[in-house]
PDB file of C-alpha atoms in Angstrom:
ATOM      1  CA  MET A 330     -44.207 -11.199  12.398  1.00  0.00           C
ATOM      2  CA  SER A 331     -47.491 -10.479  14.899  1.00  0.00           C
ATOM      3  CA  GLY A 332     -45.322  -6.656  15.409  1.00  0.00           C
ATOM      4  CA  ARG A 333     -45.896  -5.811  11.331  1.00  0.00           C
ATOM      5  CA  SER A 334     -49.137  -4.787  10.194  1.00  0.00           C
ATOM      6  CA  ALA A 335     -51.676  -6.872   8.197  1.00  0.00           C
ATOM      7  CA  ASP A 336     -50.357  -5.272   5.368  1.00  0.00           C
ATOM      8  CA  ARG A 337     -46.638  -5.536   5.386  1.00  0.00           C
ATOM      9  CA  ARG A 338     -46.650  -9.481   6.545  1.00  0.00           C
ATOM     10  CA  ALA A 339     -46.805 -10.774   2.793  1.00  0.00           C
ATOM     11  CA  GLY A 340     -44.370  -8.622   1.389  1.00  0.00           C
ATOM     12  CA  PHE A 341     -41.936  -9.067   4.667  1.00  0.00           C
ATOM     13  CA  ALA A 342     -41.873 -13.372   4.632  1.00  0.00           C
ATOM     14  CA  ARG A 343     -41.404 -12.975   0.921  1.00  0.00           C
ATOM     15  CA  TRP A 344     -38.347 -11.215   1.192  1.00  0.00           C
ATOM     16  CA  LEU A 345     -37.619 -13.400   4.313  1.00  0.00           C
ATOM     17  CA  GLY A 346     -38.046 -17.124   1.734  1.00  0.00           C
ATOM     18  CA  GLY A 347     -34.944 -15.221  -0.228  1.00  0.00           C
ATOM     19  CA  ARG A 348     -32.697 -15.328   2.386  1.00  0.00           C
ATOM     20  CA  ASP A 349     -30.528 -17.808   4.870  1.00  0.00           C
ATOM     21  CA  CYS A 350     -31.321 -18.304   8.251  1.00  0.00           C
ATOM     22  CA  THR A 351     -29.309 -16.745  10.846  1.00  0.00           C
ATOM     23  CA  ASP A 352     -27.050 -19.146  11.307  1.00  0.00           C
ATOM     24  CA  CYS A 353     -26.215 -19.896   7.434  1.00  0.00           C
ATOM     25  CA  TRP A 354     -25.475 -15.912   7.511  1.00  0.00           C
ATOM     26  CA  LYS A 355     -22.605 -15.955  10.334  1.00  0.00           C
ATOM     27  CA  ALA A 356     -21.310 -19.429   8.527  1.00  0.00           C
ATOM     28  CA  ALA A 357     -20.695 -18.005   5.902  1.00  0.00           C
ATOM     29  CA  ARG A 358     -19.555 -14.285   6.304  1.00  0.00           C
ATOM     30  CA  ASP A 359     -16.706 -15.833   8.512  1.00  0.00           C
ATOM     31  CA  SER A 360     -16.195 -18.480   5.642  1.00  0.00           C
ATOM     32  CA  ASP A 361     -15.773 -15.317   3.505  1.00  0.00           C
ATOM     33  CA  MET A 362     -13.528 -13.547   5.929  1.00  0.00           C
ATOM     34  CA  ALA A 363     -11.135 -16.595   5.765  1.00  0.00           C
ATOM     35  CA  SER A 364     -10.293 -17.069   2.398  1.00  0.00           C
ATOM     36  CA  ARG A 365     -10.401 -12.711   1.819  1.00  0.00           C
ATOM     37  CA  GLU A 366      -7.906 -13.112   5.199  1.00  0.00           C
ATOM     38  CA  GLU A 367      -5.817 -15.812   2.611  1.00  0.00           C
ATOM     39  CA  TRP A 368      -6.209 -13.977  -0.350  1.00  0.00           C
ATOM     40  CA  LEU A 369      -4.810 -10.684   1.217  1.00  0.00           C
ATOM     41  CA  ALA A 370      -1.683 -12.808   2.967  1.00  0.00           C
ATOM     42  CA  ALA A 371      -0.993 -13.935  -0.320  1.00  0.00           C
ATOM     43  CA  ARG A 372      -0.999 -10.442  -1.894  1.00  0.00           C
ATOM     44  CA  ARG A 373       1.210  -9.013   0.656  1.00  0.00           C
ATOM     45  CA  ALA A 374       3.116 -11.941  -0.215  1.00  0.00           C
ATOM     46  CA  GLU A 375       3.568 -11.309  -3.524  1.00  0.00           C
ATOM     47  CA  GLU A 376       4.167  -7.420  -3.125  1.00  0.00           C
ATOM     48  CA  GLN A 377       6.831  -8.269  -0.656  1.00  0.00           C
ATOM     49  CA  GLU A 378       8.440 -10.464  -2.691  1.00  0.00           C
ATOM     50  CA  ALA A 379       8.680  -7.743  -5.664  1.00  0.00           C
ATOM     51  CA  ALA A 380       9.707  -4.840  -3.021  1.00  0.00           C
ATOM     52  CA  THR A 381      12.376  -6.786  -1.780  1.00  0.00           C
ATOM     53  CA  ALA A 382      13.767  -7.667  -5.647  1.00  0.00           C
ATOM     54  CA  TRP A 383      13.778  -4.047  -6.696  1.00  0.00           C
ATOM     55  CA  VAL A 384      15.522  -3.251  -3.413  1.00  0.00           C
ATOM     56  CA  LYS A 385      18.557  -5.355  -4.893  1.00  0.00           C
ATOM     57  CA  GLN A 386      18.032  -4.261  -8.301  1.00  0.00           C
ATOM     58  CA  PHE A 387      18.440  -0.545  -7.686  1.00  0.00           C
ATOM     59  CA  ASP A 388      20.909  -1.013  -4.682  1.00  0.00           C
ATOM     60  CA  MET A 389      18.048   0.824  -1.924  1.00  0.00           C
ATOM     61  CA  PRO A 390      19.277   1.155   1.679  1.00  0.00           C
ATOM     62  CA  PRO A 391      17.305  -0.539   4.336  1.00  0.00           C
ATOM     63  CA  LEU A 392      14.773   1.208   5.727  1.00  0.00           C
ATOM     64  CA  GLU A 393      14.640   2.099   9.540  1.00  0.00           C
ATOM     65  CA  GLY A 394      11.745   1.995  12.177  1.00  0.00           C
ATOM     66  CA  PRO A 395      10.144  -0.581  14.044  1.00  0.00           C
ATOM     67  CA  GLU A 396      10.287  -3.727  13.020  1.00  0.00           C
ATOM     68  CA  LYS A 397       6.203  -4.139  12.554  1.00  0.00           C
ATOM     69  CA  ALA A 398       7.133  -0.907   9.293  1.00  0.00           C
ATOM     70  CA  LEU A 399       9.296  -2.622   8.328  1.00  0.00           C
ATOM     71  CA  ALA A 400       7.992  -4.551   5.711  1.00  0.00           C
ATOM     72  CA  TRP A 401       4.769  -2.280   5.166  1.00  0.00           C
ATOM     73  CA  GLY A 402       7.426   0.916   4.469  1.00  0.00           C
ATOM     74  CA  GLU A 403       9.884  -1.045   2.017  1.00  0.00           C
ATOM     75  CA  ARG A 404       6.307  -1.944  -0.018  1.00  0.00           C
ATOM     76  CA  SER A 405       4.610   1.620   0.139  1.00  0.00           C
ATOM     77  CA  ARG A 406       8.657   3.128  -1.041  1.00  0.00           C
ATOM     78  CA  HIS A 407       8.633   0.204  -4.142  1.00  0.00           C
ATOM     79  CA  GLN A 408       4.911   1.326  -4.987  1.00  0.00           C
ATOM     80  CA  LEU A 409       5.291   5.088  -5.057  1.00  0.00           C
ATOM     81  CA  VAL A 410       8.608   5.125  -6.648  1.00  0.00           C
ATOM     82  CA  THR A 411       7.595   2.674  -9.576  1.00  0.00           C
ATOM     83  CA  ALA A 412       4.372   4.750  -9.868  1.00  0.00           C
ATOM     84  CA  ALA A 413       7.106   8.037 -10.670  1.00  0.00           C
ATOM     85  CA  HIS A 414       9.003   6.848 -12.739  1.00  0.00           C
ATOM     86  CA  THR A 415       5.974   5.487 -14.416  1.00  0.00           C
ATOM     87  CA  ALA A 416       4.067   8.901 -14.558  1.00  0.00           C
ATOM     88  CA  LEU A 417       7.241  10.708 -14.723  1.00  0.00           C
ATOM     89  CA  VAL A 418      10.066   8.893 -17.229  1.00  0.00           C
ATOM     90  CA  ALA A 419       7.794   6.121 -19.038  1.00  0.00           C
ATOM     91  CA  GLU A 420       4.404   8.220 -19.844  1.00  0.00           C
ATOM     92  CA  GLY A 421       5.760  12.276 -19.092  1.00  0.00           C
ATOM     93  CA  THR A 422       9.063  14.121 -20.064  1.00  0.00           C
ATOM     94  CA  TRP A 423      11.943  13.165 -17.986  1.00  0.00           C
ATOM     95  CA  ASP A 424      15.161  11.387 -19.362  1.00  0.00           C
ATOM     96  CA  GLU A 425      17.251   9.326 -17.392  1.00  0.00           C
ATOM     97  CA  ALA A 426      19.250  11.995 -15.748  1.00  0.00           C
ATOM     98  CA  ASP A 427      16.294  13.334 -14.359  1.00  0.00           C
ATOM     99  CA  TRP A 428      15.273  10.423 -12.793  1.00  0.00           C
ATOM    100  CA  ALA A 429      18.795  10.004 -11.440  1.00  0.00           C
ATOM    101  CA  VAL A 430      18.880  12.542  -9.399  1.00  0.00           C
ATOM    102  CA  LEU A 431      15.726  11.859  -7.904  1.00  0.00           C
ATOM    103  CA  GLU A 432      16.334   7.923  -7.737  1.00  0.00           C
ATOM    104  CA  GLU A 433      19.169   9.337  -5.631  1.00  0.00           C
ATOM    105  CA  LYS A 434      17.172  11.816  -3.545  1.00  0.00           C
ATOM    106  CA  THR A 435      14.955   9.082  -2.668  1.00  0.00           C
ATOM    107  CA  ARG A 436      18.051   6.770  -1.580  1.00  0.00           C
ATOM    108  CA  THR A 437      18.223   9.846   1.444  1.00  0.00           C
ATOM    109  CA  VAL A 438      14.738   8.609   3.157  1.00  0.00           C
ATOM    110  CA  ASN A 439      14.998   5.570   4.609  1.00  0.00           C
ATOM    111  CA  ARG A 440      11.857   5.882   7.761  1.00  0.00           C
ATOM    112  CA  ALA A 441       9.792   3.673   7.109  1.00  0.00           C
ATOM    113  CA  GLY A 442       7.068   5.735   8.573  1.00  0.00           C
ATOM    114  CA  TRP A 443       7.402   8.249   6.129  1.00  0.00           C
ATOM    115  CA  TRP A 444       7.192   5.784   2.775  1.00  0.00           C
ATOM    116  CA  ILE A 445       3.603   4.619   4.770  1.00  0.00           C
ATOM    117  CA  ASP A 446       2.737   8.001   5.571  1.00  0.00           C
ATOM    118  CA  GLN A 447       3.139   8.548   1.526  1.00  0.00           C
ATOM    119  CA  ARG A 448       1.402   5.513   0.351  1.00  0.00           C
ATOM    120  CA  ASP A 449      -1.757   6.766  -0.486  1.00  0.00           C
ATOM    121  CA  ALA A 450       0.582   9.898  -2.645  1.00  0.00           C
ATOM    122  CA  ASP A 451       0.512  10.059  -6.493  1.00  0.00           C
ATOM    123  CA  GLY A 452       3.249   9.007  -8.588  1.00  0.00           C
ATOM    124  CA  THR A 453       4.337  13.058 -10.286  1.00  0.00           C
ATOM    125  CA  GLU A 454       3.872  14.325  -6.117  1.00  0.00           C
ATOM    126  CA  LEU A 455       7.347  12.481  -5.461  1.00  0.00           C
ATOM    127  CA  PRO A 456       9.646  15.025  -5.897  1.00  0.00           C
ATOM    128  CA  GLU A 457       7.796  17.542  -3.926  1.00  0.00           C
ATOM    129  CA  LEU A 458       7.506  14.640  -1.449  1.00  0.00           C
ATOM    130  CA  LEU A 459      11.053  14.034  -0.927  1.00  0.00           C
ATOM    131  CA  ASP A 460      11.987  18.014  -1.077  1.00  0.00           C
ATOM    132  CA  ALA A 461       9.372  18.323   2.070  1.00  0.00           C
ATOM    133  CA  ALA A 462      11.294  15.175   4.062  1.00  0.00           C
ATOM    134  CA  THR A 463      12.705  16.429   7.182  1.00  0.00           C
ATOM    135  CA  GLU A 464      15.880  15.308   8.594  1.00  0.00           C
ATOM    136  CA  ALA A 465      13.971  13.063  10.596  1.00  0.00           C
ATOM    137  CA  ASP A 466      13.432  11.193   7.814  1.00  0.00           C
ATOM    138  CA  ARG A 467      16.202  11.043   6.599  1.00  0.00           C
ATOM    139  CA  GLY A 468      19.476   9.042   7.838  1.00  0.00           C
ATOM    140  CA  THR A 469      23.030   9.586   8.235  1.00  0.00           C
ATOM    141  CA  GLU A 470      24.422   9.646   4.856  1.00  0.00           C
ATOM    142  CA  ASN A 471      27.074   6.974   3.423  1.00  0.00           C
ATOM    143  CA  PRO A 472      29.173   8.079   0.977  1.00  0.00           C
ATOM    144  CA  TYR A 473      30.409   4.091   0.521  1.00  0.00           C
ATOM    145  CA  ARG A 474      27.120   3.001  -0.434  1.00  0.00           C
TER     146      ARG A 474
END
């Protein structure tokens, strides 16, 4: 307080009186981080469960890439494709035949990193994004899937 001018000490003291001490503030912050991490882990587990069920339901091929990117890529693919279906079919003008063509294009892109890179894209952009995908993003086509 001695570093403050006399006319600023009372206001600063009042402000300090409404705050936790440094040790209490650090303890509260650390506790908030732990609960946030628990919440985030539970959310990721729910998203992964939904993505895995979606892959099985719609017969999507497995993704390729580094092990640590596979789950993230699978969640990103699920979120983007379901957002595209909602925007283009459920709320848009596409019919199921149009969607079936796009769904087949979706199956050809199996690089997990490509799906991760597109995670912030809008669902309506999926057709254009799939058209822009390169051969490096596509796996070998299996006609017997």
